[in-house]
Amino acid sequence: MPLAREAVELLVQAARAWYFEGNQHGLRDREWMALRFLHRANRFSRTPSALAGFIGATRATASQIVKTLEAKSFLVRKPSHEDKRSVVLHVTAQGEKCLSQHDPINHVVNAVTSLGTDECVRLRDSLREILNHLDAAHQRLDASICRDCMFPARAWRARDDAGVRDVMERASFARMRSPALA
């Protein structure tokens, strides 16, 4: 088996930890993904629209996920201070506890941590590069993890080995490319 195919097959096997049938600890995989995103996102990104973009769902689906997480007391909606027409989603202490104790990816995080810092950095950078290639091939830009923001609303700068490069406004570009986000 070629090396690249073997690496992809291993990645698919690892993905079974976070994409699964049914539920784990009362949440489906997309609900876990939403809870993780909202826990890490900055205050500008904790909106139903940003959540929909991140999980690759319609706003209606994201709204249903929010309702489920609210019903379990993992999430609360609060009016935005900047725009009274919109809401900001906040993970509750109970939601944070659930993430720390039961998140299905915790054992994957522990396994990656055990690789050591240098291997972990190489893995992260390699996965980021793969995702950039996939985004370019499909003419899309998905929400990315950066040091300062989970779902940037303004142009941001990313550092790489070659120095600093400008990166276009991902949220606007994603909305232009994806009918689900319009």
PDB file of C-alpha atoms in Angstrom:
ATOM      1  CA  MET A   1       0.000   0.000   0.000  1.00  0.00           C
ATOM      2  CA  PRO A   2       1.419   3.418  -0.937  1.00  0.00           C
ATOM      3  CA  LEU A   3       2.513   5.547   2.001  1.00  0.00           C
ATOM      4  CA  ALA A   4      -0.001   8.348   1.349  1.00  0.00           C
ATOM      5  CA  ARG A   5      -2.937   5.911   1.170  1.00  0.00           C
ATOM      6  CA  GLU A   6      -1.792   4.192   4.370  1.00  0.00           C
ATOM      7  CA  ALA A   7      -1.607   7.560   6.150  1.00  0.00           C
ATOM      8  CA  VAL A   8      -5.126   8.472   4.979  1.00  0.00           C
ATOM      9  CA  GLU A   9      -6.486   5.072   6.049  1.00  0.00           C
ATOM     10  CA  LEU A  10      -4.994   5.614   9.518  1.00  0.00           C
ATOM     11  CA  LEU A  11      -6.540   9.088   9.679  1.00  0.00           C
ATOM     12  CA  VAL A  12      -9.935   7.610   8.766  1.00  0.00           C
ATOM     13  CA  GLN A  13      -9.572   5.052  11.555  1.00  0.00           C
ATOM     14  CA  ALA A  14      -8.702   7.826  14.028  1.00  0.00           C
ATOM     15  CA  ALA A  15     -11.761   9.806  12.884  1.00  0.00           C
ATOM     16  CA  ARG A  16     -14.002   7.075  14.267  1.00  0.00           C
ATOM     17  CA  ALA A  17     -13.333   8.610  17.681  1.00  0.00           C
ATOM     18  CA  TRP A  18     -15.259  11.761  16.800  1.00  0.00           C
ATOM     19  CA  TYR A  19     -17.655  10.619  14.042  1.00  0.00           C
ATOM     20  CA  PHE A  20     -19.905   7.909  15.352  1.00  0.00           C
ATOM     21  CA  GLU A  21     -23.421   6.530  15.138  1.00  0.00           C
ATOM     22  CA  GLY A  22     -25.848   7.142  17.973  1.00  0.00           C
ATOM     23  CA  ASN A  23     -24.627   9.099  20.945  1.00  0.00           C
ATOM     24  CA  GLN A  24     -21.910   9.123  23.556  1.00  0.00           C
ATOM     25  CA  HIS A  25     -22.748  10.460  27.000  1.00  0.00           C
ATOM     26  CA  GLY A  26     -26.053  11.726  25.634  1.00  0.00           C
ATOM     27  CA  LEU A  27     -24.686  13.728  22.660  1.00  0.00           C
ATOM     28  CA  ARG A  28     -24.368  12.954  18.963  1.00  0.00           C
ATOM     29  CA  ASP A  29     -21.100  13.672  17.124  1.00  0.00           C
ATOM     30  CA  ARG A  30     -22.257  17.034  15.708  1.00  0.00           C
ATOM     31  CA  GLU A  31     -23.424  18.120  19.157  1.00  0.00           C
ATOM     32  CA  TRP A  32     -19.977  17.316  20.548  1.00  0.00           C
ATOM     33  CA  MET A  33     -18.412  19.249  17.665  1.00  0.00           C
ATOM     34  CA  ALA A  34     -20.678  22.227  18.382  1.00  0.00           C
ATOM     35  CA  LEU A  35     -19.921  22.172  22.106  1.00  0.00           C
ATOM     36  CA  ARG A  36     -16.171  22.032  21.388  1.00  0.00           C
ATOM     37  CA  PHE A  37     -16.387  24.898  18.911  1.00  0.00           C
ATOM     38  CA  LEU A  38     -18.416  27.123  21.219  1.00  0.00           C
ATOM     39  CA  HIS A  39     -16.087  26.388  24.135  1.00  0.00           C
ATOM     40  CA  ARG A  40     -13.044  27.564  22.132  1.00  0.00           C
ATOM     41  CA  ALA A  41     -14.578  30.331  20.023  1.00  0.00           C
ATOM     42  CA  ASN A  42     -14.202  34.007  20.834  1.00  0.00           C
ATOM     43  CA  ARG A  43     -17.238  36.144  21.683  1.00  0.00           C
ATOM     44  CA  PHE A  44     -17.714  37.245  18.065  1.00  0.00           C
ATOM     45  CA  SER A  45     -17.767  33.652  16.846  1.00  0.00           C
ATOM     46  CA  ARG A  46     -20.221  32.170  19.346  1.00  0.00           C
ATOM     47  CA  THR A  47     -23.246  32.737  17.122  1.00  0.00           C
ATOM     48  CA  PRO A  48     -25.623  30.290  15.475  1.00  0.00           C
ATOM     49  CA  SER A  49     -24.399  31.372  12.008  1.00  0.00           C
ATOM     50  CA  ALA A  50     -20.724  30.852  12.847  1.00  0.00           C
ATOM     51  CA  LEU A  51     -21.589  27.476  14.378  1.00  0.00           C
ATOM     52  CA  ALA A  52     -23.445  26.450  11.211  1.00  0.00           C
ATOM     53  CA  GLY A  53     -20.408  27.376   9.134  1.00  0.00           C
ATOM     54  CA  PHE A  54     -18.011  25.484  11.338  1.00  0.00           C
ATOM     55  CA  ILE A  55     -19.960  22.228  11.484  1.00  0.00           C
ATOM     56  CA  GLY A  56     -20.957  22.431   7.819  1.00  0.00           C
ATOM     57  CA  ALA A  57     -24.684  22.554   8.469  1.00  0.00           C
ATOM     58  CA  THR A  58     -27.604  24.796   7.655  1.00  0.00           C
ATOM     59  CA  ARG A  59     -28.642  27.444  10.145  1.00  0.00           C
ATOM     60  CA  ALA A  60     -31.766  25.398  10.896  1.00  0.00           C
ATOM     61  CA  THR A  61     -29.672  22.339  11.786  1.00  0.00           C
ATOM     62  CA  ALA A  62     -27.348  24.455  13.918  1.00  0.00           C
ATOM     63  CA  SER A  63     -30.392  25.903  15.677  1.00  0.00           C
ATOM     64  CA  GLN A  64     -31.629  22.396  16.509  1.00  0.00           C
ATOM     65  CA  ILE A  65     -28.202  21.494  17.894  1.00  0.00           C
ATOM     66  CA  VAL A  66     -28.223  24.654  20.029  1.00  0.00           C
ATOM     67  CA  LYS A  67     -31.685  23.745  21.361  1.00  0.00           C
ATOM     68  CA  THR A  68     -30.463  20.258  22.285  1.00  0.00           C
ATOM     69  CA  LEU A  69     -27.416  21.642  24.118  1.00  0.00           C
ATOM     70  CA  GLU A  70     -29.597  24.207  25.901  1.00  0.00           C
ATOM     71  CA  ALA A  71     -32.045  21.501  26.993  1.00  0.00           C
ATOM     72  CA  LYS A  72     -29.140  19.612  28.570  1.00  0.00           C
ATOM     73  CA  SER A  73     -27.990  22.833  30.313  1.00  0.00           C
ATOM     74  CA  PHE A  74     -24.670  22.778  28.433  1.00  0.00           C
ATOM     75  CA  LEU A  75     -25.359  26.080  26.701  1.00  0.00           C
ATOM     76  CA  VAL A  76     -27.205  29.371  27.245  1.00  0.00           C
ATOM     77  CA  ARG A  77     -28.192  32.099  24.776  1.00  0.00           C
ATOM     78  CA  LYS A  78     -27.640  35.724  25.688  1.00  0.00           C
ATOM     79  CA  PRO A  79     -28.444  38.851  23.686  1.00  0.00           C
ATOM     80  CA  SER A  80     -25.432  40.352  21.935  1.00  0.00           C
ATOM     81  CA  HIS A  81     -24.149  43.590  23.459  1.00  0.00           C
ATOM     82  CA  GLU A  82     -23.142  44.830  19.985  1.00  0.00           C
ATOM     83  CA  ASP A  83     -26.320  43.867  18.102  1.00  0.00           C
ATOM     84  CA  LYS A  84     -29.520  43.376  20.079  1.00  0.00           C
ATOM     85  CA  ARG A  85     -31.030  41.406  17.169  1.00  0.00           C
ATOM     86  CA  SER A  86     -28.508  38.597  17.539  1.00  0.00           C
ATOM     87  CA  VAL A  87     -27.529  36.196  20.294  1.00  0.00           C
ATOM     88  CA  VAL A  88     -24.239  34.963  21.680  1.00  0.00           C
ATOM     89  CA  LEU A  89     -23.968  31.348  22.803  1.00  0.00           C
ATOM     90  CA  HIS A  90     -22.181  30.561  26.071  1.00  0.00           C
ATOM     91  CA  VAL A  91     -21.035  27.156  27.306  1.00  0.00           C
ATOM     92  CA  THR A  92     -22.152  26.665  30.914  1.00  0.00           C
ATOM     93  CA  ALA A  93     -20.055  25.245  33.742  1.00  0.00           C
ATOM     94  CA  GLN A  94     -21.976  21.990  33.263  1.00  0.00           C
ATOM     95  CA  GLY A  95     -21.041  22.018  29.556  1.00  0.00           C
ATOM     96  CA  GLU A  96     -17.379  22.632  30.385  1.00  0.00           C
ATOM     97  CA  LYS A  97     -17.430  19.773  32.894  1.00  0.00           C
ATOM     98  CA  CYS A  98     -18.986  17.464  30.312  1.00  0.00           C
ATOM     99  CA  LEU A  99     -16.282  18.385  27.784  1.00  0.00           C
ATOM    100  CA  SER A 100     -13.435  17.824  30.220  1.00  0.00           C
ATOM    101  CA  GLN A 101     -14.766  14.499  31.506  1.00  0.00           C
ATOM    102  CA  HIS A 102     -16.583  12.882  28.573  1.00  0.00           C
ATOM    103  CA  ASP A 103     -15.541  14.435  25.238  1.00  0.00           C
ATOM    104  CA  PRO A 104     -14.977  11.491  22.855  1.00  0.00           C
ATOM    105  CA  ILE A 105     -11.797  13.082  21.487  1.00  0.00           C
ATOM    106  CA  ASN A 106     -10.090  13.346  24.881  1.00  0.00           C
ATOM    107  CA  HIS A 107      -8.367   9.981  24.407  1.00  0.00           C
ATOM    108  CA  VAL A 108      -7.178  11.074  20.944  1.00  0.00           C
ATOM    109  CA  VAL A 109      -5.803  14.297  22.455  1.00  0.00           C
ATOM    110  CA  ASN A 110      -3.987  12.231  25.096  1.00  0.00           C
ATOM    111  CA  ALA A 111      -2.517   9.944  22.411  1.00  0.00           C
ATOM    112  CA  VAL A 112      -1.316  12.916  20.351  1.00  0.00           C
ATOM    113  CA  THR A 113       0.138  14.542  23.479  1.00  0.00           C
ATOM    114  CA  SER A 114       2.108  11.372  24.166  1.00  0.00           C
ATOM    115  CA  LEU A 115       3.960  11.879  20.854  1.00  0.00           C
ATOM    116  CA  GLY A 116       5.904  14.736  22.383  1.00  0.00           C
ATOM    117  CA  THR A 117       6.007  18.385  21.429  1.00  0.00           C
ATOM    118  CA  ASP A 118       8.061  18.122  18.216  1.00  0.00           C
ATOM    119  CA  GLU A 119       5.957  15.292  16.759  1.00  0.00           C
ATOM    120  CA  CYS A 120       2.758  17.035  17.842  1.00  0.00           C
ATOM    121  CA  VAL A 121       3.818  20.250  16.062  1.00  0.00           C
ATOM    122  CA  ARG A 122       4.690  18.283  12.894  1.00  0.00           C
ATOM    123  CA  LEU A 123       1.349  16.480  12.990  1.00  0.00           C
ATOM    124  CA  ARG A 124      -0.555  19.749  13.485  1.00  0.00           C
ATOM    125  CA  ASP A 125       1.312  21.492  10.685  1.00  0.00           C
ATOM    126  CA  SER A 126       0.866  18.546   8.325  1.00  0.00           C
ATOM    127  CA  LEU A 127      -2.858  18.324   9.007  1.00  0.00           C
ATOM    128  CA  ARG A 128      -3.234  22.085   8.542  1.00  0.00           C
ATOM    129  CA  GLU A 129      -1.437  21.840   5.179  1.00  0.00           C
ATOM    130  CA  ILE A 130      -3.668  18.936   4.093  1.00  0.00           C
ATOM    131  CA  LEU A 131      -6.782  20.917   5.011  1.00  0.00           C
ATOM    132  CA  ASN A 132      -5.486  23.954   3.111  1.00  0.00           C
ATOM    133  CA  HIS A 133      -5.023  21.770  -0.002  1.00  0.00           C
ATOM    134  CA  LEU A 134      -8.523  20.346   0.381  1.00  0.00           C
ATOM    135  CA  ASP A 135     -10.021  23.808   0.855  1.00  0.00           C
ATOM    136  CA  ALA A 136      -8.260  25.092  -2.271  1.00  0.00           C
ATOM    137  CA  ALA A 137      -9.321  22.041  -4.309  1.00  0.00           C
ATOM    138  CA  HIS A 138     -12.953  22.568  -3.333  1.00  0.00           C
ATOM    139  CA  GLN A 139     -12.763  26.383  -3.593  1.00  0.00           C
ATOM    140  CA  ARG A 140     -13.756  26.899   0.010  1.00  0.00           C
ATOM    141  CA  LEU A 141     -12.299  28.192   3.215  1.00  0.00           C
ATOM    142  CA  ASP A 142     -13.564  26.575   6.365  1.00  0.00           C
ATOM    143  CA  ALA A 143     -13.270  27.848   9.902  1.00  0.00           C
ATOM    144  CA  SER A 144      -9.730  27.364  11.040  1.00  0.00           C
ATOM    145  CA  ILE A 145      -8.035  27.266  14.377  1.00  0.00           C
ATOM    146  CA  CYS A 146      -5.585  30.062  14.932  1.00  0.00           C
ATOM    147  CA  ARG A 147      -3.955  31.414  18.030  1.00  0.00           C
ATOM    148  CA  ASP A 148      -6.270  34.385  18.438  1.00  0.00           C
ATOM    149  CA  CYS A 149      -9.570  33.386  16.872  1.00  0.00           C
ATOM    150  CA  MET A 150     -11.601  30.339  15.943  1.00  0.00           C
ATOM    151  CA  PHE A 151     -13.768  31.888  13.199  1.00  0.00           C
ATOM    152  CA  PRO A 152     -12.245  35.220  12.202  1.00  0.00           C
ATOM    153  CA  ALA A 153     -14.572  38.018  11.151  1.00  0.00           C
ATOM    154  CA  ARG A 154     -11.789  40.292   9.903  1.00  0.00           C
ATOM    155  CA  ALA A 155      -8.652  39.728   7.887  1.00  0.00           C
ATOM    156  CA  TRP A 156      -6.039  38.038  10.043  1.00  0.00           C
ATOM    157  CA  ARG A 157      -2.390  37.264   9.725  1.00  0.00           C
ATOM    158  CA  ALA A 158      -1.005  33.776  10.075  1.00  0.00           C
ATOM    159  CA  ARG A 159       2.607  32.964  10.872  1.00  0.00           C
ATOM    160  CA  ASP A 160       4.415  30.126   9.177  1.00  0.00           C
ATOM    161  CA  ASP A 161       8.054  29.117   8.716  1.00  0.00           C
ATOM    162  CA  ALA A 162       8.456  31.557   5.823  1.00  0.00           C
ATOM    163  CA  GLY A 163       7.290  34.488   7.934  1.00  0.00           C
ATOM    164  CA  VAL A 164       4.026  36.371   7.996  1.00  0.00           C
ATOM    165  CA  ARG A 165       1.513  36.063   5.174  1.00  0.00           C
ATOM    166  CA  ASP A 166      -1.816  37.810   4.731  1.00  0.00           C
ATOM    167  CA  VAL A 167      -4.883  35.615   4.744  1.00  0.00           C
ATOM    168  CA  MET A 168      -8.197  36.831   3.359  1.00  0.00           C
ATOM    169  CA  GLU A 169     -11.317  37.211   5.449  1.00  0.00           C
ATOM    170  CA  ARG A 170     -12.435  33.602   5.851  1.00  0.00           C
ATOM    171  CA  ALA A 171     -15.941  34.172   7.121  1.00  0.00           C
ATOM    172  CA  SER A 172     -17.023  36.355   4.185  1.00  0.00           C
ATOM    173  CA  PHE A 173     -15.378  34.074   1.636  1.00  0.00           C
ATOM    174  CA  ALA A 174     -17.037  31.010   3.131  1.00  0.00           C
ATOM    175  CA  ARG A 175     -20.436  32.710   2.948  1.00  0.00           C
ATOM    176  CA  MET A 176     -19.890  33.575  -0.725  1.00  0.00           C
ATOM    177  CA  ARG A 177     -18.932  29.978  -1.560  1.00  0.00           C
ATOM    178  CA  SER A 178     -21.420  28.028   0.529  1.00  0.00           C
ATOM    179  CA  PRO A 179     -25.193  28.344   0.013  1.00  0.00           C
ATOM    180  CA  ALA A 180     -25.722  26.822   3.472  1.00  0.00           C
ATOM    181  CA  LEU A 181     -24.119  29.909   5.021  1.00  0.00           C
ATOM    182  CA  ALA A 182     -25.939  32.523   2.971  1.00  0.00           C
TER     183      ALA A 182
END
